[in-house]
Structures are given as structure tokens and as C-alpha cells.
mmCIF file of C-alpha atoms in Angstrom:
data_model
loop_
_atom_site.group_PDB
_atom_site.id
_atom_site.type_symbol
_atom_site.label_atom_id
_atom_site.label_comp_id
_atom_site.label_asym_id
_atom_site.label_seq_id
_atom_site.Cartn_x
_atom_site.Cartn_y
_atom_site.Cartn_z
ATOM 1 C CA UNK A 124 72.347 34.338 -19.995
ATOM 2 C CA UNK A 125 69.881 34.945 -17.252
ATOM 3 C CA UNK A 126 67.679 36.865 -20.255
ATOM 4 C CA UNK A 127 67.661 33.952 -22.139
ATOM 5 C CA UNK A 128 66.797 31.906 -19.618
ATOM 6 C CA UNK A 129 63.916 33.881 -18.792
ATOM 7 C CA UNK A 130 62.519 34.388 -22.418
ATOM 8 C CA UNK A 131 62.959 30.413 -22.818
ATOM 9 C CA UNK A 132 60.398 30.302 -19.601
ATOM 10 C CA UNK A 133 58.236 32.746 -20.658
ATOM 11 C CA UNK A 134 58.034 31.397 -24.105
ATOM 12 C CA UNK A 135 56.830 27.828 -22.581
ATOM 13 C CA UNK A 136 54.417 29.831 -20.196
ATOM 14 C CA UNK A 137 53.456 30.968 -23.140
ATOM 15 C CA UNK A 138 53.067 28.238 -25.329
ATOM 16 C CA UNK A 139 51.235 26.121 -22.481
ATOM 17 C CA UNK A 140 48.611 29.429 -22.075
ATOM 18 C CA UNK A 141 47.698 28.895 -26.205
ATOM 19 C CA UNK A 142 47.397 25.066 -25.927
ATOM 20 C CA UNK A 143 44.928 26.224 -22.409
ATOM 21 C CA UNK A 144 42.837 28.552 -24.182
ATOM 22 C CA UNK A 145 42.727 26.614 -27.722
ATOM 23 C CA UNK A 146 41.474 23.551 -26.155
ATOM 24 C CA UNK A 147 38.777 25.517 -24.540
ATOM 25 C CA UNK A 148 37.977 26.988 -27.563
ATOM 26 C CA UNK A 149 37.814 23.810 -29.104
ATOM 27 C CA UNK A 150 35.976 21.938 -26.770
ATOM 28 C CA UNK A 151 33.191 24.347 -26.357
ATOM 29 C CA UNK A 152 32.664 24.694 -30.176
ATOM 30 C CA UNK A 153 32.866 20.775 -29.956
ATOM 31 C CA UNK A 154 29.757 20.932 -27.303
ATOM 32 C CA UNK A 155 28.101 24.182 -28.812
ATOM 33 C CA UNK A 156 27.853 21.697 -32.259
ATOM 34 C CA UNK A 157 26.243 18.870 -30.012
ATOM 35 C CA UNK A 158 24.071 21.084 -28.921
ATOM 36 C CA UNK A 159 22.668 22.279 -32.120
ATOM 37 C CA UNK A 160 22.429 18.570 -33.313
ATOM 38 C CA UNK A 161 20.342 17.998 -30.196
ATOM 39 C CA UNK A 162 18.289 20.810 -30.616
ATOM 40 C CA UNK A 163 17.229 20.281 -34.486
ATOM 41 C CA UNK A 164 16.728 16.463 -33.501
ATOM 42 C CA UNK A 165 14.360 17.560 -30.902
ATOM 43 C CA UNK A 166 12.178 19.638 -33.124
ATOM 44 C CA UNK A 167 12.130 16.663 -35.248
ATOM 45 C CA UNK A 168 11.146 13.866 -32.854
ATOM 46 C CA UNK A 169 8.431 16.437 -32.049
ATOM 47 C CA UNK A 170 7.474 16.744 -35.794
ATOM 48 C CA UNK A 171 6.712 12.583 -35.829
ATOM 49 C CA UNK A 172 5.143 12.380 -32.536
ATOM 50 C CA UNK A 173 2.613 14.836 -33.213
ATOM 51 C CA UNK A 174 1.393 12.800 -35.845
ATOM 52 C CA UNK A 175 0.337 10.269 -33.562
ATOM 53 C CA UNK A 176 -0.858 11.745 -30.516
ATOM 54 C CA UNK A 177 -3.791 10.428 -28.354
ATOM 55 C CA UNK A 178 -4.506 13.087 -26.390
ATOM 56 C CA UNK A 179 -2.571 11.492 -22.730
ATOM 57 C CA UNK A 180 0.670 10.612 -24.834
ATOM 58 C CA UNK A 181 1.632 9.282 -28.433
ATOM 59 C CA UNK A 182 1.068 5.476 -29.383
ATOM 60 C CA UNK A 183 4.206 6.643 -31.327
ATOM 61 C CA UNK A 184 6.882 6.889 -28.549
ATOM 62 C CA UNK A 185 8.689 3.009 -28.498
ATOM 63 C CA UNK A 186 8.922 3.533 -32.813
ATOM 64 C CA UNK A 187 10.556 6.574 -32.708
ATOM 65 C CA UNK A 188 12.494 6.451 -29.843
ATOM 66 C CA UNK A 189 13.900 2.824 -31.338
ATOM 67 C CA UNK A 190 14.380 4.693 -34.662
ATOM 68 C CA UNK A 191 16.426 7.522 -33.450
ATOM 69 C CA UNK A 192 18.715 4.644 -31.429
ATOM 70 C CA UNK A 193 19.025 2.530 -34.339
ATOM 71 C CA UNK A 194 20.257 5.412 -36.535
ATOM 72 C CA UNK A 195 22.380 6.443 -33.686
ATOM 73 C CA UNK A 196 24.210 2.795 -33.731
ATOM 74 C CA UNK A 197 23.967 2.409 -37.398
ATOM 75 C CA UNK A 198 26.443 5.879 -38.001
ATOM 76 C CA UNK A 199 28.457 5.659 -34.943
ATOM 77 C CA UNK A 200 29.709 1.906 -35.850
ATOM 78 C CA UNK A 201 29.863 2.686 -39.882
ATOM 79 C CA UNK A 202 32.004 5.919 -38.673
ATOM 80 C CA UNK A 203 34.015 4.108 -36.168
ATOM 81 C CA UNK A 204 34.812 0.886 -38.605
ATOM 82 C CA UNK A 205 35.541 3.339 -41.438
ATOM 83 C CA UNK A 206 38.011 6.016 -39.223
ATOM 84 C CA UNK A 207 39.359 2.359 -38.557
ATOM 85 C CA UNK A 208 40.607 0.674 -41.779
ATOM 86 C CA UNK A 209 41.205 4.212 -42.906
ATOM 87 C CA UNK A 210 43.664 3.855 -40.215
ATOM 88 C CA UNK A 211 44.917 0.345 -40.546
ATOM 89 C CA UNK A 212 45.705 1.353 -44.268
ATOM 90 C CA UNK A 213 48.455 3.618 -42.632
ATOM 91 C CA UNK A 214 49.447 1.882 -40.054
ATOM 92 C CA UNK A 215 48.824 -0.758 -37.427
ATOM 93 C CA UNK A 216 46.365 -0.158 -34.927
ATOM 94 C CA UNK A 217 44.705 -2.075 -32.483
ATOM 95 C CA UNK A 218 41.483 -4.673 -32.927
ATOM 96 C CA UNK A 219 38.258 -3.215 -32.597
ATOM 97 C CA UNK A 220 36.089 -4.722 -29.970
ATOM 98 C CA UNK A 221 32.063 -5.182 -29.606
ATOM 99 C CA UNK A 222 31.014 -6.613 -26.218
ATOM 100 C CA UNK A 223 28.214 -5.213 -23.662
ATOM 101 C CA UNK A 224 29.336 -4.918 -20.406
ATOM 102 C CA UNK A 225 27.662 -5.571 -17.154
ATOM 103 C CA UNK A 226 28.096 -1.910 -15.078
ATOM 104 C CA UNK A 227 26.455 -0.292 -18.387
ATOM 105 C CA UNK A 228 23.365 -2.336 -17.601
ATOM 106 C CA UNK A 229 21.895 -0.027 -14.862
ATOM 107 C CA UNK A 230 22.587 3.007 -17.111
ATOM 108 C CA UNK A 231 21.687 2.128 -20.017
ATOM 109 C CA UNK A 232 18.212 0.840 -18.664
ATOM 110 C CA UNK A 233 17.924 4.800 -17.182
ATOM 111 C CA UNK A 234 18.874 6.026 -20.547
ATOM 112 C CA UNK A 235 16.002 4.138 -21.960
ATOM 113 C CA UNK A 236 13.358 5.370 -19.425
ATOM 114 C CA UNK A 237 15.094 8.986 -20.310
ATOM 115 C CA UNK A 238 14.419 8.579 -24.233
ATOM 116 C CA UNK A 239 11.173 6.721 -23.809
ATOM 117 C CA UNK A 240 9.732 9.970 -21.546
ATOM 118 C CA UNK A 241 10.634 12.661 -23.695
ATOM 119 C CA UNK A 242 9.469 11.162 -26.386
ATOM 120 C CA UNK A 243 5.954 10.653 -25.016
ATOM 121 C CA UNK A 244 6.476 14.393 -23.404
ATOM 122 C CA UNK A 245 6.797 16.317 -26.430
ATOM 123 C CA UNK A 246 3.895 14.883 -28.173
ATOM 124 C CA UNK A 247 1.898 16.613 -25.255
ATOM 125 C CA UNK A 248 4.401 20.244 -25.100
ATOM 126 C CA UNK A 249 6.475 22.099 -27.082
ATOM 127 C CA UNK A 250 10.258 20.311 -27.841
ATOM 128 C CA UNK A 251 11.706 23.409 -26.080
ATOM 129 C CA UNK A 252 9.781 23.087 -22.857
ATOM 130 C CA UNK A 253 10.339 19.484 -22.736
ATOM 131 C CA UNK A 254 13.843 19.819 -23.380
ATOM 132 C CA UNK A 255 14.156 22.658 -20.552
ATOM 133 C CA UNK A 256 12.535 20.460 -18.136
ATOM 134 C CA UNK A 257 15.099 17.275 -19.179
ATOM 135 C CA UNK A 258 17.947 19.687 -18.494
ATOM 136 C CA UNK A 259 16.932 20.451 -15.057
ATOM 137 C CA UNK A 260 19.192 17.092 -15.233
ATOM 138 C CA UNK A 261 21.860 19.468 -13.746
ATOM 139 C CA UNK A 262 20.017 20.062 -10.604
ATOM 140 C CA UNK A 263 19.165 16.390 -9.761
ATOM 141 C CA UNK A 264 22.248 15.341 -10.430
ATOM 142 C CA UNK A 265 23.779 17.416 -7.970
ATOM 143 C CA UNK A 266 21.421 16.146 -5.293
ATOM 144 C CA UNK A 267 21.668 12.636 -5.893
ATOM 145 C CA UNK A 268 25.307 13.203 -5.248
ATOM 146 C CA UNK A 269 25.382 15.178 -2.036
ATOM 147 C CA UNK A 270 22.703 12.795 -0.900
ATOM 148 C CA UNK A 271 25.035 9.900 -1.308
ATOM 149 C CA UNK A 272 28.254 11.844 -0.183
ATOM 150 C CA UNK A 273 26.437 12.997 3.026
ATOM 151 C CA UNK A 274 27.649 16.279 2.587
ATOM 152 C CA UNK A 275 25.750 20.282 2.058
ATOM 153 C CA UNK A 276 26.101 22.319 -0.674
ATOM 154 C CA UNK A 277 27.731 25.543 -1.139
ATOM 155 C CA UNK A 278 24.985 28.984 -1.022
ATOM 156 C CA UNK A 279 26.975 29.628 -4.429
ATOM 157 C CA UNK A 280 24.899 26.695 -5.820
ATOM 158 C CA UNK A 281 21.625 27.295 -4.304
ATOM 159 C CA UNK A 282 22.267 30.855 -6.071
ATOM 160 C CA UNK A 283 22.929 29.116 -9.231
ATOM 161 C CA UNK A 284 20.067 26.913 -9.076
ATOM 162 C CA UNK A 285 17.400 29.949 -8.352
ATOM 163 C CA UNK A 286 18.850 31.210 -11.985
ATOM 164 C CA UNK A 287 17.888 27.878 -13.340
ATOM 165 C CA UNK A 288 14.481 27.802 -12.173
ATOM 166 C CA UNK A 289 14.089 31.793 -12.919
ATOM 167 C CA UNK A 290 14.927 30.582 -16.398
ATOM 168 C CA UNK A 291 13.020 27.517 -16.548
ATOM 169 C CA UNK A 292 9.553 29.272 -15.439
ATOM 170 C CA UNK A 293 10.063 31.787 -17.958
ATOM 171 C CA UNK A 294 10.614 29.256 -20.687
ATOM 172 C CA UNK A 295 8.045 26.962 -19.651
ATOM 173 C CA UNK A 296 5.583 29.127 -17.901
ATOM 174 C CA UNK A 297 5.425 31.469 -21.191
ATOM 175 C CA UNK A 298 5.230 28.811 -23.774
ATOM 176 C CA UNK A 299 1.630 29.309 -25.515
ATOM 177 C CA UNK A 300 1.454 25.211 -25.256
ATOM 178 C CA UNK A 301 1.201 25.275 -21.374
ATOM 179 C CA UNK A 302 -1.776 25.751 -19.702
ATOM 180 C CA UNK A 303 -3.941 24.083 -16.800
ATOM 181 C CA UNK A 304 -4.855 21.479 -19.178
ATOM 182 C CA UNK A 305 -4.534 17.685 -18.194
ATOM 183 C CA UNK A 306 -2.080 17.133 -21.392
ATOM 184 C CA UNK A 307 -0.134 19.972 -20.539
ATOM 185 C CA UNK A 308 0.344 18.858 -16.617
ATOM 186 C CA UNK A 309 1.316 15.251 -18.197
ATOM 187 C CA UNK A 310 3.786 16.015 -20.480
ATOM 188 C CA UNK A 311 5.343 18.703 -18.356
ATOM 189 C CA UNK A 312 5.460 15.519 -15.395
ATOM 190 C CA UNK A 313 7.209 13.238 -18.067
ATOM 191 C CA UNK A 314 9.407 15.683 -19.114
ATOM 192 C CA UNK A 315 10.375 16.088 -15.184
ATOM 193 C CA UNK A 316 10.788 11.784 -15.119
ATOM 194 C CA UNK A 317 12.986 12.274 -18.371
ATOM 195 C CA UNK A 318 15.025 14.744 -16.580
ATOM 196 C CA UNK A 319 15.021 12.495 -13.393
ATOM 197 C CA UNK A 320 16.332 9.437 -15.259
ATOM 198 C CA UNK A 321 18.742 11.229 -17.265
ATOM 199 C CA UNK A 322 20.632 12.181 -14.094
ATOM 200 C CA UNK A 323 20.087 8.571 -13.108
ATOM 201 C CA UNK A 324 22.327 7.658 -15.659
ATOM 202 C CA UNK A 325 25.246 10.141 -15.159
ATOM 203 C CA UNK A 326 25.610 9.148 -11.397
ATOM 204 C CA UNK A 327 25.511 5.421 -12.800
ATOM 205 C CA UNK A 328 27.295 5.573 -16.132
ATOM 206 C CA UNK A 329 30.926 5.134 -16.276
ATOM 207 C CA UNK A 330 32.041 5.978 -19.778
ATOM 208 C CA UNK A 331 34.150 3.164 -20.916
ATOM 209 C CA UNK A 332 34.933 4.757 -24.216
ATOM 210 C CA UNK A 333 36.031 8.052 -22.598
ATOM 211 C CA UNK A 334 39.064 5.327 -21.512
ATOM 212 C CA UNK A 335 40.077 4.473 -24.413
ATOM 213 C CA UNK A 336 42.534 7.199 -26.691
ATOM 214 C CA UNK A 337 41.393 5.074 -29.873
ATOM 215 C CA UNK A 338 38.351 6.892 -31.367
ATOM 216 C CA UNK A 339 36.630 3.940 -33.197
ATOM 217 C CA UNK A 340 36.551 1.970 -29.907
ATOM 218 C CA UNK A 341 34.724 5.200 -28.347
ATOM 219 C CA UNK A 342 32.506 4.913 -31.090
ATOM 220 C CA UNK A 343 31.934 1.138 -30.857
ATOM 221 C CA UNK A 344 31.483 1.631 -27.230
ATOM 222 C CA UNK A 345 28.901 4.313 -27.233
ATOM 223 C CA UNK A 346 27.091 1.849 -30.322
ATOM 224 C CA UNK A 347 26.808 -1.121 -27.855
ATOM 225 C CA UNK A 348 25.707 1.317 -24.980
ATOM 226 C CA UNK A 349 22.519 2.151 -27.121
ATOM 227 C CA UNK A 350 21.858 -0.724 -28.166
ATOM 228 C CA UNK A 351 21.311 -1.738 -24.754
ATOM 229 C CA UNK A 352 19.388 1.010 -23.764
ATOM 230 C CA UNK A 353 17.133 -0.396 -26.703
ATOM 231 C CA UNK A 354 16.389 -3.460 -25.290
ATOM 232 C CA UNK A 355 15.421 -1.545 -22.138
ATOM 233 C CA UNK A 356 12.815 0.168 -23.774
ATOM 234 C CA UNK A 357 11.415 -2.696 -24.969
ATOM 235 C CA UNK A 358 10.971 -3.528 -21.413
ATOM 236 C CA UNK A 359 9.374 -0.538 -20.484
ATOM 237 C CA UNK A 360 6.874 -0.566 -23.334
ATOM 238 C CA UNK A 361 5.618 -4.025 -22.547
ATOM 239 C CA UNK A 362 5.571 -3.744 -18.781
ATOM 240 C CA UNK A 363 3.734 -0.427 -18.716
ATOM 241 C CA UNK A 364 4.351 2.083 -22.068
ATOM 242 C CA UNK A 365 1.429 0.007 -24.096
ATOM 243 C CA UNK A 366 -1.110 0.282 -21.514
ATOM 244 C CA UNK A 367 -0.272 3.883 -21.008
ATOM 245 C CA UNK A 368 0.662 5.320 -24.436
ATOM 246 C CA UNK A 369 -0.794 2.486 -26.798
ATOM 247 C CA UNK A 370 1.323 1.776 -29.764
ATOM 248 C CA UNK A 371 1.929 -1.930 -31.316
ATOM 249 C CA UNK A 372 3.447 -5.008 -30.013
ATOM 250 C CA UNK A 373 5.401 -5.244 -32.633
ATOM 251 C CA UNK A 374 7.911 -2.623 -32.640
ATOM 252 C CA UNK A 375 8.314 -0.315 -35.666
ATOM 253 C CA UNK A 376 4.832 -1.152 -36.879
ATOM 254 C CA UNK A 377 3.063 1.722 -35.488
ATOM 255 C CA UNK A 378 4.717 4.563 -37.272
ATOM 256 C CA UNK A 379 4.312 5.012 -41.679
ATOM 257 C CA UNK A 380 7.588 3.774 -43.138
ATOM 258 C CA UNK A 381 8.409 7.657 -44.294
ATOM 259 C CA UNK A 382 8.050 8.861 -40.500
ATOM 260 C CA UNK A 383 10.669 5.810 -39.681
ATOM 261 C CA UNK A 384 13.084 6.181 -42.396
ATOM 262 C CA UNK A 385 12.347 10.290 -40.943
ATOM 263 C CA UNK A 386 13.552 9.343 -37.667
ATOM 264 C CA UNK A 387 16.200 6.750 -38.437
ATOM 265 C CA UNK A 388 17.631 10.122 -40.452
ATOM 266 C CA UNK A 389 17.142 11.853 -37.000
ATOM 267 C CA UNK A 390 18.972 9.517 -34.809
ATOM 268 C CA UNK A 391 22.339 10.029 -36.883
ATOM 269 C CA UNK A 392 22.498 12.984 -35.476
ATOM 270 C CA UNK A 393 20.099 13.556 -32.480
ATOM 271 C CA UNK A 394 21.854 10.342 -31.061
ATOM 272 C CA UNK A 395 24.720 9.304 -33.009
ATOM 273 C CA UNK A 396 26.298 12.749 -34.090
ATOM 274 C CA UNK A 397 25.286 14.316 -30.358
ATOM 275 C CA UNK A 398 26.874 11.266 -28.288
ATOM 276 C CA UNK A 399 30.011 11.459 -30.079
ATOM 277 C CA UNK A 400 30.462 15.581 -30.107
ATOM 278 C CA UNK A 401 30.013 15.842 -26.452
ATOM 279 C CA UNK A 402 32.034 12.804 -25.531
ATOM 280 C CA UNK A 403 34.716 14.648 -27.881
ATOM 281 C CA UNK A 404 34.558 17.906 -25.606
ATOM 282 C CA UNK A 405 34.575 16.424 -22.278
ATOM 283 C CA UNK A 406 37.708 14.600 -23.506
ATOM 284 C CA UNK A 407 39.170 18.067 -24.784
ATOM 285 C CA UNK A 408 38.464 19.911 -22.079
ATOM 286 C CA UNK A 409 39.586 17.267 -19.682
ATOM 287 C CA UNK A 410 40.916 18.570 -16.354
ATOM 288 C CA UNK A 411 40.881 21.671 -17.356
ATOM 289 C CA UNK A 412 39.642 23.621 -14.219
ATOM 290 C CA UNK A 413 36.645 25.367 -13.337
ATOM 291 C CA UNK A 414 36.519 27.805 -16.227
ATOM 292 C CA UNK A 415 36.624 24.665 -18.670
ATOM 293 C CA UNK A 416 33.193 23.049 -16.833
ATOM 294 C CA UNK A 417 31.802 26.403 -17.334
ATOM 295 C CA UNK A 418 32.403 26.610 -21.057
ATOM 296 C CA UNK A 419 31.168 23.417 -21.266
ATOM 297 C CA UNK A 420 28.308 23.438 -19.277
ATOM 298 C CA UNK A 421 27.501 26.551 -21.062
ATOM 299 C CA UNK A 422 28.069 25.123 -24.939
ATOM 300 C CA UNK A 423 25.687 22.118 -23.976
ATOM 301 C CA UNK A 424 22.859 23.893 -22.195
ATOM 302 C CA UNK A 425 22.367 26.082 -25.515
ATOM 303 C CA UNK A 426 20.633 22.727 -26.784
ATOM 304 C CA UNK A 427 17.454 24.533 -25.278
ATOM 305 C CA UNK A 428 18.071 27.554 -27.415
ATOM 306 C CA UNK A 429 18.623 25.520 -30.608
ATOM 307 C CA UNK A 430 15.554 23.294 -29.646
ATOM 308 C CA UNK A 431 13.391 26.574 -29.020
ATOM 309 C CA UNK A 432 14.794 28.033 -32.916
ATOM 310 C CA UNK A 433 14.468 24.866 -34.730
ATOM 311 C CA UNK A 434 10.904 24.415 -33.034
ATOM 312 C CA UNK A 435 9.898 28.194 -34.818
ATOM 313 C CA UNK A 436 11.579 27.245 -38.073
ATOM 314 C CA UNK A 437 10.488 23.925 -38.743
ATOM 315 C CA UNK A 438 7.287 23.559 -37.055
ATOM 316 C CA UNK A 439 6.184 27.471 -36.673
ATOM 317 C CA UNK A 440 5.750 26.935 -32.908
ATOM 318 C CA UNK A 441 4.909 30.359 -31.874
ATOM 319 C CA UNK A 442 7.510 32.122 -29.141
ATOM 320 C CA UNK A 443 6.604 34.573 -26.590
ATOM 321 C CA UNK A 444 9.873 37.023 -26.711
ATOM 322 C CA UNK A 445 10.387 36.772 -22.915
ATOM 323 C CA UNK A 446 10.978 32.625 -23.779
ATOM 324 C CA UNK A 447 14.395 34.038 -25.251
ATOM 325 C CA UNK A 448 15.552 35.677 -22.419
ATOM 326 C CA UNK A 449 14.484 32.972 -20.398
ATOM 327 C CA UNK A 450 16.418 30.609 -22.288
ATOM 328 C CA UNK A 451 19.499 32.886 -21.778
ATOM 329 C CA UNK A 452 18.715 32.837 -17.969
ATOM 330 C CA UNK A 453 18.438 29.339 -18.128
ATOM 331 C CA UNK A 454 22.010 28.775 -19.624
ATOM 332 C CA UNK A 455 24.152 31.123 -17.597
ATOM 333 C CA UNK A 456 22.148 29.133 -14.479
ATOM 334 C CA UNK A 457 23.245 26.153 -15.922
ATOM 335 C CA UNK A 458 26.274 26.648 -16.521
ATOM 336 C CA UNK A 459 26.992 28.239 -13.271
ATOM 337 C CA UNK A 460 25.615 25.460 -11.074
ATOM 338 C CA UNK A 461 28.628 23.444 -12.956
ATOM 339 C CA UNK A 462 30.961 25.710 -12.085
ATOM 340 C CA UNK A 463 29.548 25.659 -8.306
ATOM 341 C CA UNK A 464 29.542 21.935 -8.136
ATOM 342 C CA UNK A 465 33.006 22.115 -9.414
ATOM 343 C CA UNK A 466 34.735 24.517 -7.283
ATOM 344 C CA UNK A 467 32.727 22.975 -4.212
ATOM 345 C CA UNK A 468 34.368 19.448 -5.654
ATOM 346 C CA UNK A 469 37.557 20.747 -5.738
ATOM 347 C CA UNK A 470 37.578 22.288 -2.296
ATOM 348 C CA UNK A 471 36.875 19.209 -0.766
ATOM 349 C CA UNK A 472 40.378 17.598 -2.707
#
């Protein structure tokens, strides 16, 4: 009796250790997907605001960073209302509902300065350096936080973080677009800002959609989130983006209608497709422990790689071969400062 006892327990053990691992697995081919639909989208917004470059910026940067967000809401509400009356077809399910709400105001205005800097950065660098710079996200973040908590980090972290700038001056510093040239310093300083704001909105953002179990309301949610953010970059472009990065008053008049139907394409996935894979692995890996933010961490930051390939093989952006290994350093810093900020987190429970 006492053997079959035992094999019942171990069995369960066992059973829970396979659900463990094959949500990890999941969740970090889930992110490792976002990342190369960040990546090639990247390369892409690069590829448009190139075309229209002024030499401090690109008079380009409110058309296509409104085109990416309005292909972004365009697939995630089509994909959310079909998944929807797929399911009501089946069975019932609950209403759908489209409504902006007011704590997504402050976030979505710092997602909008986030877009509307990178854009204007990588028409002045290469999409990988401006997309390592954005991801020093992880290190501001961190800051912010401790700053407002009142409390020190770990020496694990400050470890981690050397690895992130190891890899980050490798990338960067290497990149045959970066020199001591005035366009070089600016876009390398907006790429900084976009990184800056980004991390503005994760300490401000509170997912609503991550709240929800019903996919289609995720989707609807993340859809109304952007198109917010929209409206904030219409703010920014008439209060200062004109005067510093010219463009038209009328928005989505700047661009040639094949470079906006080009970036309308791009926003299905550089916005619409990424938002919804990495909301999907933060929900799979959920509470998962330390070794799950790792994974995670680690699937996301290879956006950078897949931003650094896609540049070579759509553009022909030339790569110095230490870039690569910088772009590995880069990643295992990243994902390790996670896992520090984690474990530091869960030390203080």
C-alpha cells in the first residue's frame, strides 16, 4: 500500500514538473517569436525613415509611427472580434468591451514619446543600435523603482548591469554608423529618451488585459491602449516634433502612400503581433519563479539580435563581427539583471 502511495505522489510530482518546464518552454518560444516580430519591424521602420531624413531627424517620424499604431489596432481588434464570434458560435461567452480608461492615460502618453523617439532615432543610426539603446529600458526601470521604494540594490545587479553596458558598447560603439558626428550623438540621445520613456511606461502601466482570462478582451484592451498612445503623439508633434523634425500638419501626408500602406503592413506585426506575443508569455510564465523571468527576459532581449540580422538582410547594413558577440553579452546581461531584480524582489517578501 505504502508503494502505491508513494508512486501516486511521485507521479503528481511528476506531472506538476512537465506542466513547470512546458510552460517555460512555451512561454519563452512565445517571447523569442515577439522578439523576432520586433526585430524585422525595426529594420523596417528604419527602411521608411531613411527615405526621409533631414540630416537632425526624419520629417517622417509622426507618419510612420501613426502607421505602425494604426496597423497595430486594426489586427489586434479584427483578431480579437474574430477569436470572438468564432467563439460565440460554440458557445456563450461574455460581451466584448471598448472603453479607454483613465490610469492608461499617463502610460500611454510615455508609450507615445517611446515610439515617437525611436522613430526619429533610427533615421539618424542603425535599427540595431537604436534598439540596444531602447532596451537599456531594463536598467532604468530598475532605478526608477528602488528610487521610489527607498531601498539599495543587490551587488548581483550592479554585476548584471556592467554585462549590459559591456554589451551595449560593443554593439553600439562598433556599429560603422557611429561616429563623433552631430547625427550620430542625436540619434544615439533619442534612442537613450526612447529607452527612458519606455521604462516610464512599465512603472506606470497596469495591464488591464493581463486581468482578464478572455483573450479578445486582451486584445481589445491592448487596441484601445494604442490608440491612445496615438493621440499622444499627436501632442508631441505639434507641441515640439514639427519644429524639431519637420513633417506635415496634417498627419499621414508626409510619407508616399506605398511607404504608408509599407508601414501600416509593419505595425501588424511590429505592434500588433509583438504586443500580443509578449503579453501571451508573461501570462504563461506567470509566477513562475526566478528561472521563468530569466527565460523570459532572455527570449525578449534577442529582439536586438533579430533587429541586428534583419538590418544585414534587408537593408545590407554592414556588421562588425565583434557586434555579434556583443549582442550575446548584451542578452545574458539582460536577462540576468531580471533575474537579480527578481530574486532581490522576492527576498524582500
Amino acid at each position: 500500500a505504502y508503494s502505491m502511495k508513494s508512486h501516486g505522489r511521485d507521479a503528481k510530482v511528476a506531472d506538476s514538473h512537465g506542466s513547470w518546464s512546458g510552460s517555460m518552454a512555451r512561454g519563452f518560444l512565445v517571447a523569442v517569436l515577439s522578439s523576432v516580430s520586433w526585430g524585422i519591424g525595426n529594420t523596417i521602420t528604419k527602411y521608411s525613415a531613411d527615405k526621409y531624413s533631414t540630416g537632425h531627424g526624419t520629417s517622417a517620424v509622426i507618419d510612420v509611427s501613426l502607421a505602425n499604431y494604426i496597423g497595430g489596432c486594426i489586427t489586434l481588434l479584427v483578431v480579437s472580434w474574430l477569436i470572438n464570434e468564432r467563439r460565440k458560435s460554440h458557445e456563450a461567452g461574455p460581451s466584448l468591451t471598448v472603453a479607454p480608461r483613465k490610469n492608461m492615460i499617463i502610460p500611454a502618453f510615455m508609450k507615445a514619446c517611446n515610439t515617437y523617439a525611436f522613430v526619429a532615432s533610427v533615421a539618424l543610426v542603425s535599427a540595431g543600435t537604436a534598439a540596444t539603446l531602447e532596451n537599456l529600458n531594463v536598467l532604468w526601470t530598475t532605478i526608477f523603482t528602488s528610487i521610489v521604494a527607498r531601498k539599495f540594490l543587490h551587488w548581483s545587479w550592479f554585476l548584471s548591469a556592467l554585462i549590459v553596458i559591456v554589451g551595449t558598447s560593443l554593439v553600439v560603439g562598433l556599429s560603422p554608423n557611429v561616429g563623433i558626428k552631430s547625427h550620430a550623438i542625436a540619434g544615439i540621445i533619442l534612442a537613450i529618451i526612447a529607452g527612458l520613456t519606455f521604462s516610464g511606461f512599465i512603472v506606470t502601466w497596469r495591464p488591464a488585459q493581463l486581468n482578464t482570462d478572455y483573450l479578445p478582451q486582451r486584445g481589445i484592451e491592448t487596441s484601445v491602449f494604442l490608440a491612445m498612445a496615438m493621440l499622444g503623439m499627436l501632442f508631441i508633434h505639434y507641441v515640439i516634433g514639427k519644429e524639431l523634425f519637420g513633417g506635415s500638419w496634417i498627419p499621414l501626408t508626409t510619407i508616399r502612400p506605398s511607404d504608408l500602406l509599407l508601414q501600416i503592413a509593419n505595425g501588424t506585426f511590429n505592434v500588433g503581433l509583438t504586443y500580443f506575443l509578449m503579453a501571451q508569455a508573461y501570462r504563461i510564465m506567470a509566477e513562475s519563479g526566478v528561472m521563468a523571468s530569466v527565460l523570459l527576459s532572455l527570449g525578449v532581449s534577442f529582439s536586438v539580435l533579430f533587429t541586428v540580422i534583419s538590418g544585414w538582410l534587408i537593408l545590407r547594413a554592414p556588421i562588425v563581427p565583434l557586434q555579434i558577440l556583443g549582442v550575446v553579452v548584451f542578452s545574458i546581461g539582460f536577462a540576468s539583471v531580471q533575474a537579480a531584480t527578481k530574486t532581490d524582489k522576492a527576498q524582500d517578501v
